[in-house]
Tab-separated table of C-alpha atoms in Angstrom:
chain	number	residue	atom	x	y	z
O	1	UNK	CA	24.634	4.818	41.226
O	2	UNK	CA	21.639	5.115	38.879
O	3	UNK	CA	22.673	3.977	35.092
O	4	UNK	CA	21.444	6.458	32.786
O	5	UNK	CA	22.592	4.519	29.353
O	6	UNK	CA	18.981	3.037	29.105
O	7	UNK	CA	17.720	6.604	28.926
O	8	UNK	CA	20.116	7.944	26.735
O	9	UNK	CA	19.308	4.774	24.051
O	10	UNK	CA	15.847	5.517	24.489
O	11	UNK	CA	15.880	9.375	24.549
O	12	UNK	CA	18.367	8.531	20.848
O	13	UNK	CA	15.293	5.824	19.673
O	14	UNK	CA	12.577	8.125	20.230
O	15	UNK	CA	14.145	11.171	18.053
O	16	UNK	CA	15.324	8.548	15.234
O	17	UNK	CA	11.784	7.480	15.697
O	18	UNK	CA	10.005	11.147	14.875
O	19	UNK	CA	12.858	11.498	12.011
O	20	UNK	CA	12.572	7.687	10.716
O	21	UNK	CA	8.902	8.310	10.223
O	22	UNK	CA	8.833	12.218	9.366
O	23	UNK	CA	10.629	11.755	6.740
O	24	UNK	CA	8.460	8.805	4.902
O	25	UNK	CA	5.167	10.813	6.545
O	26	UNK	CA	5.287	14.572	5.197
O	27	UNK	CA	6.284	14.488	1.716
O	28	UNK	CA	3.008	11.670	1.503
O	29	UNK	CA	0.849	14.211	3.511
O	30	UNK	CA	1.311	16.694	1.051
O	31	UNK	CA	0.263	14.491	-1.712
O	32	UNK	CA	-2.796	13.637	0.329
O	33	UNK	CA	-3.941	16.916	1.038
O	34	UNK	CA	-3.572	18.327	-2.478
O	35	UNK	CA	-5.155	15.405	-3.878
O	36	UNK	CA	-7.902	16.100	-1.373
O	37	UNK	CA	-8.630	19.455	-1.884
O	38	UNK	CA	-9.088	18.071	-5.771
O	39	UNK	CA	-11.592	15.387	-4.573
O	40	UNK	CA	-13.354	18.352	-1.893
O	41	UNK	CA	-13.647	20.700	-5.238
O	42	UNK	CA	-15.246	17.928	-7.576
O	43	UNK	CA	-16.332	14.808	-5.317
O	44	UNK	CA	-17.476	11.302	-6.814
O	45	UNK	CA	-19.540	10.715	-3.505
O	46	UNK	CA	-20.257	13.953	-1.477
O	47	UNK	CA	-19.777	14.844	2.230
O	48	UNK	CA	-17.668	12.104	2.621
O	49	UNK	CA	-16.964	12.583	6.378
O	50	UNK	CA	-13.520	13.938	7.748
O	51	UNK	CA	-13.227	11.083	10.006
O	52	UNK	CA	-12.721	8.791	8.272
O	53	UNK	CA	-9.899	10.322	6.289
O	54	UNK	CA	-8.217	11.524	9.690
O	55	UNK	CA	-8.556	8.029	10.801
O	56	UNK	CA	-6.440	6.885	7.455
O	57	UNK	CA	-4.341	9.399	8.205
O	58	UNK	CA	-3.341	8.446	11.345
O	59	UNK	CA	-2.763	5.038	10.999
O	60	UNK	CA	-0.716	4.950	8.030
O	61	UNK	CA	1.917	6.820	10.784
O	62	UNK	CA	1.181	4.240	12.925
O	63	UNK	CA	2.416	1.753	10.367
O	64	UNK	CA	5.550	3.952	9.652
O	65	UNK	CA	6.154	3.504	13.446
O	66	UNK	CA	6.180	0.455	13.545
O	67	UNK	CA	7.754	-0.646	10.136
O	68	UNK	CA	10.975	2.273	11.765
O	69	UNK	CA	10.939	0.279	14.338
O	70	UNK	CA	10.959	-3.003	13.045
O	71	UNK	CA	14.749	-1.918	10.874
O	72	UNK	CA	15.925	-1.983	14.195
O	73	UNK	CA	14.951	-6.007	14.966
O	74	UNK	CA	16.446	-8.957	13.493
O	75	UNK	CA	14.222	-8.702	11.501
O	76	UNK	CA	15.665	-5.463	9.913
O	77	UNK	CA	19.094	-7.070	10.311
O	78	UNK	CA	17.506	-10.036	7.372
O	79	UNK	CA	16.161	-7.548	5.000
O	80	UNK	CA	19.098	-4.978	5.040
O	81	UNK	CA	21.062	-8.408	4.600
O	82	UNK	CA	19.574	-9.821	2.095
O	83	UNK	CA	18.899	-6.221	0.225
O	84	UNK	CA	22.659	-5.161	0.753
O	85	UNK	CA	24.277	-8.236	-0.398
O	86	UNK	CA	22.347	-11.179	-1.993
O	87	UNK	CA	22.519	-11.688	-5.650
O	88	UNK	CA	24.838	-8.608	-5.816
O	89	UNK	CA	25.946	-9.682	-9.713
O	90	UNK	CA	22.549	-9.897	-11.509
O	91	UNK	CA	21.665	-6.114	-11.058
O	92	UNK	CA	22.083	-3.314	-13.432
O	93	UNK	CA	24.852	-1.065	-13.148
O	94	UNK	CA	24.311	2.656	-11.814
O	95	UNK	CA	23.185	5.554	-13.501
O	96	UNK	CA	25.517	7.858	-15.390
O	97	UNK	CA	23.755	11.567	-15.779
O	98	UNK	CA	20.141	12.467	-16.389
O	99	UNK	CA	18.836	10.096	-19.058
O	100	UNK	CA	20.685	7.251	-17.244
O	101	UNK	CA	18.776	8.316	-14.326
O	102	UNK	CA	15.063	8.310	-15.822
O	103	UNK	CA	15.586	5.064	-17.134
O	104	UNK	CA	16.413	3.531	-14.100
O	105	UNK	CA	13.145	5.083	-12.843
O	106	UNK	CA	11.009	4.242	-15.655
O	107	UNK	CA	12.640	0.535	-14.654
O	108	UNK	CA	11.900	0.405	-10.845
O	109	UNK	CA	8.364	1.760	-11.178
O	110	UNK	CA	7.743	-1.417	-13.738
O	111	UNK	CA	10.266	-3.741	-11.701
O	112	UNK	CA	7.523	-2.331	-8.523
O	113	UNK	CA	4.281	-2.342	-10.451
O	114	UNK	CA	4.869	-6.350	-11.221
O	115	UNK	CA	6.183	-7.540	-8.017
O	116	UNK	CA	3.210	-5.531	-6.685
O	117	UNK	CA	1.202	-7.230	-8.623
O	118	UNK	CA	1.682	-10.281	-7.523
O	119	UNK	CA	1.828	-9.541	-3.601
O	120	UNK	CA	-1.542	-7.961	-4.441
O	121	UNK	CA	-2.847	-11.046	-6.174
O	122	UNK	CA	-2.117	-13.411	-3.595
O	123	UNK	CA	-3.545	-11.510	-0.766
O	124	UNK	CA	-6.699	-11.855	-2.381
O	125	UNK	CA	-6.551	-15.777	-3.340
O	126	UNK	CA	-4.765	-17.047	0.047
O	127	UNK	CA	-6.652	-16.373	3.531
O	128	UNK	CA	-4.078	-16.187	5.215
O	129	UNK	CA	-3.066	-13.268	3.235
O	130	UNK	CA	-6.015	-11.547	3.021
O	131	UNK	CA	-6.536	-11.125	6.909
O	132	UNK	CA	-4.326	-8.665	6.484
O	133	UNK	CA	-5.632	-7.026	3.594
O	134	UNK	CA	-9.259	-6.887	4.034
O	135	UNK	CA	-8.513	-4.214	6.241
O	136	UNK	CA	-7.642	-1.874	2.584
O	137	UNK	CA	-10.802	-2.801	1.254
O	138	UNK	CA	-13.235	-2.297	4.294
O	139	UNK	CA	-13.068	1.462	3.284
O	140	UNK	CA	-16.069	2.168	2.122
O	141	UNK	CA	-15.228	6.141	1.342
O	142	UNK	CA	-12.719	5.591	-1.660
O	143	UNK	CA	-10.261	8.691	-1.162
O	144	UNK	CA	-6.611	9.849	-1.128
O	145	UNK	CA	-6.491	9.013	2.054
O	146	UNK	CA	-7.745	5.536	1.541
O	147	UNK	CA	-4.669	4.402	-0.174
O	148	UNK	CA	-2.921	4.951	3.020
O	149	UNK	CA	-4.766	2.316	4.491
O	150	UNK	CA	-2.828	-0.455	4.846
O	151	UNK	CA	-1.864	-3.101	7.559
O	152	UNK	CA	1.365	-2.579	9.165
O	153	UNK	CA	1.750	-6.736	9.113
O	154	UNK	CA	1.559	-5.643	5.384
O	155	UNK	CA	5.303	-3.521	5.725
O	156	UNK	CA	7.337	-7.059	6.078
O	157	UNK	CA	5.231	-8.707	4.296
O	158	UNK	CA	5.834	-6.136	1.144
O	159	UNK	CA	9.227	-6.008	1.986
O	160	UNK	CA	10.074	-9.965	1.265
O	161	UNK	CA	7.887	-10.204	-2.507
O	162	UNK	CA	8.433	-6.365	-3.496
O	163	UNK	CA	11.753	-4.470	-1.637
O	164	UNK	CA	14.209	-6.861	-1.838
O	165	UNK	CA	13.566	-8.045	-5.039
O	166	UNK	CA	13.938	-4.828	-5.799
O	167	UNK	CA	16.838	-4.096	-4.571
O	168	UNK	CA	17.975	-7.894	-5.737
O	169	UNK	CA	17.785	-6.568	-9.421
O	170	UNK	CA	18.580	-2.205	-9.216
O	171	UNK	CA	20.536	-2.111	-6.429
O	172	UNK	CA	20.186	-0.593	-2.670
O	173	UNK	CA	20.407	2.683	-3.819
O	174	UNK	CA	17.469	1.916	-6.452
O	175	UNK	CA	14.113	3.172	-4.536
O	176	UNK	CA	14.902	7.242	-4.950
O	177	UNK	CA	13.152	9.302	-3.422
O	178	UNK	CA	10.936	10.448	-6.717
O	179	UNK	CA	10.422	7.052	-6.600
O	180	UNK	CA	8.671	7.186	-3.724
O	181	UNK	CA	7.099	9.675	-4.423
O	182	UNK	CA	5.648	8.834	-8.011
O	183	UNK	CA	4.649	5.835	-6.525
O	184	UNK	CA	2.523	7.669	-3.932
O	185	UNK	CA	1.367	9.970	-6.106
O	186	UNK	CA	-0.104	6.778	-8.046
O	187	UNK	CA	-1.648	5.388	-4.740
O	188	UNK	CA	-3.436	8.941	-4.079
O	189	UNK	CA	-4.628	9.357	-7.730
O	190	UNK	CA	-5.692	5.495	-8.205
O	191	UNK	CA	-8.063	5.961	-4.743
O	192	UNK	CA	-9.129	9.414	-5.659
O	193	UNK	CA	-12.772	9.836	-4.688
O	194	UNK	CA	-13.390	11.856	-8.921
O	195	UNK	CA	-15.961	10.914	-11.528
O	196	UNK	CA	-12.466	10.484	-13.742
O	197	UNK	CA	-12.903	7.996	-16.099
O	198	UNK	CA	-10.167	7.609	-18.576
O	199	UNK	CA	-12.301	5.415	-21.769
O	200	UNK	CA	-9.337	4.006	-23.784
O	201	UNK	CA	-6.845	5.357	-22.194
O	202	UNK	CA	-7.831	2.747	-19.577
O	203	UNK	CA	-5.904	0.096	-20.900
O	204	UNK	CA	-2.786	2.453	-20.446
O	205	UNK	CA	-2.703	3.827	-17.218
O	206	UNK	CA	-4.368	2.841	-13.857
O	207	UNK	CA	-7.088	5.439	-13.176
O	208	UNK	CA	-10.056	5.913	-9.978
O	209	UNK	CA	-12.686	4.357	-11.589
O	210	UNK	CA	-10.625	0.965	-12.760
O	211	UNK	CA	-9.014	1.056	-9.577
O	212	UNK	CA	-12.730	1.327	-7.802
O	213	UNK	CA	-13.686	-1.197	-10.091
O	214	UNK	CA	-11.213	-3.693	-7.940
O	215	UNK	CA	-12.911	-2.519	-4.453
O	216	UNK	CA	-16.177	-2.640	-5.799
O	217	UNK	CA	-18.718	-4.442	-3.344
O	218	UNK	CA	-21.069	-6.310	-6.487
O	219	UNK	CA	-19.720	-9.470	-6.663
O	220	UNK	CA	-19.132	-9.585	-10.245
O	221	UNK	CA	-15.961	-7.034	-9.795
O	222	UNK	CA	-14.120	-9.064	-7.361
O	223	UNK	CA	-10.362	-10.248	-7.965
O	224	UNK	CA	-9.873	-8.105	-10.571
O	225	UNK	CA	-7.991	-5.069	-11.524
O	226	UNK	CA	-4.785	-5.947	-9.285
O	227	UNK	CA	-2.486	-3.386	-11.033
O	228	UNK	CA	-0.826	-0.189	-9.052
O	229	UNK	CA	0.327	1.608	-12.279
O	230	UNK	CA	-0.235	0.134	-15.276
O	231	UNK	CA	-3.336	-2.233	-16.654
O	232	UNK	CA	-0.642	-4.053	-18.569
O	233	UNK	CA	-0.551	-6.749	-15.503
O	234	UNK	CA	-3.914	-7.361	-15.280
O	235	UNK	CA	-4.105	-8.211	-19.434
O	236	UNK	CA	-1.138	-10.082	-19.448
O	237	UNK	CA	-2.304	-12.430	-16.554
O	238	UNK	CA	-6.073	-12.166	-17.123
O	239	UNK	CA	-7.902	-10.090	-14.206
O	240	UNK	CA	-8.282	-7.790	-16.671
O	241	UNK	CA	-12.244	-5.763	-16.519
O	242	UNK	CA	-12.922	-2.589	-18.286
O	243	UNK	CA	-14.612	-0.307	-17.113
O	244	UNK	CA	-17.975	0.341	-18.131
O	245	UNK	CA	-18.393	3.824	-18.975
O	246	UNK	CA	-20.469	6.229	-15.936
O	247	UNK	CA	-20.425	3.407	-13.818
O	248	UNK	CA	-19.263	4.774	-10.224
O	249	UNK	CA	-20.352	1.747	-7.811
O	250	UNK	CA	-20.131	1.571	-4.154
O	251	UNK	CA	-17.185	0.152	-2.533
O	252	UNK	CA	-16.091	-1.496	0.588
O	253	UNK	CA	-16.753	-5.817	1.191
O	254	UNK	CA	-20.204	-6.571	1.258
O	255	UNK	CA	-21.342	-7.826	5.262
O	256	UNK	CA	-18.430	-6.134	7.023
O	257	UNK	CA	-18.498	-2.632	8.385
O	258	UNK	CA	-15.262	-0.385	8.329
O	259	UNK	CA	-12.814	-0.572	11.398
O	260	UNK	CA	-12.071	2.481	12.629
O	261	UNK	CA	-11.102	1.096	16.174
O	262	UNK	CA	-7.119	0.593	16.783
O	263	UNK	CA	-7.084	-2.287	18.913
O	264	UNK	CA	-9.289	-3.757	16.889
O	265	UNK	CA	-7.626	-3.281	13.317
O	266	UNK	CA	-4.077	-4.176	14.813
O	267	UNK	CA	-5.634	-7.790	15.898
O	268	UNK	CA	-8.279	-8.439	13.747
O	269	UNK	CA	-5.377	-10.791	11.643
O	270	UNK	CA	-4.179	-12.145	13.979
O	271	UNK	CA	-7.872	-12.874	15.181
O	272	UNK	CA	-8.691	-14.339	11.557
O	273	UNK	CA	-5.531	-16.809	11.763
O	274	UNK	CA	-6.671	-17.913	15.254
O	275	UNK	CA	-9.927	-19.037	13.517
O	276	UNK	CA	-8.498	-20.678	10.114
O	277	UNK	CA	-6.369	-22.794	12.543
O	278	UNK	CA	-8.842	-23.251	14.989
O	279	UNK	CA	-11.991	-24.756	11.828
O	280	UNK	CA	-8.519	-26.345	11.079
O	281	UNK	CA	-8.019	-28.260	14.030
O	282	UNK	CA	-11.864	-29.087	14.063
O	283	UNK	CA	-11.795	-30.656	10.548
O	284	UNK	CA	-8.689	-32.834	11.262
């Protein structure tokens, strides 16, 4: 007799995948649509191709899908175990009332920003990590959707360097839906295709011009402005480069085209790692 248990499990997993991805995707989708409408009304680069925008939006859905699937594996159990139990005595107490909730949100954003600064900086300093991060920098059309162009291998990487430390310090419930929204609003805003020069306020908040410098093709702008929310970290750790009034240079990686092929984009880090290993063996 045909065993239907496998099909039932498959049906359950398919439902969990759709619901899990949708719960994370729809708020980001709405944020990106809103920011895109602003960009299209006041563009820095007019007539950016919709194909690039659509690819990055679809790619984000793929990355979220892989993230949900990873959560069902031994890796997901490992992350959940560390996030849920490790170093519990060091955690901040649970918030009591609205003032505490707001204070917790600010603290979450600060800790997240500090961790993501160093995770991001390492991606530029370590060739094996750059192989993953290059996919994000290849984009030559900076816009709100470009903030979602991140290789799915970044998911386990950022879980180790950002998610787990955040939950160690502030508890499993620290990364709330509000924090998720705020982070994606900042990410989309900093990648916007708008001529927004914050002037003296560039030292207080990361803006589109500030982050565009980080994506610049010009070598003089390499390895600067790694911060996601606050330039404070760049200023503290020597990577701050103040924007020049009116300067909005071209973005992307010199000599490398923007990848929009799904299989090529997925496999590229692995190909780069293989080349690194081969070159190391040849030198040896």
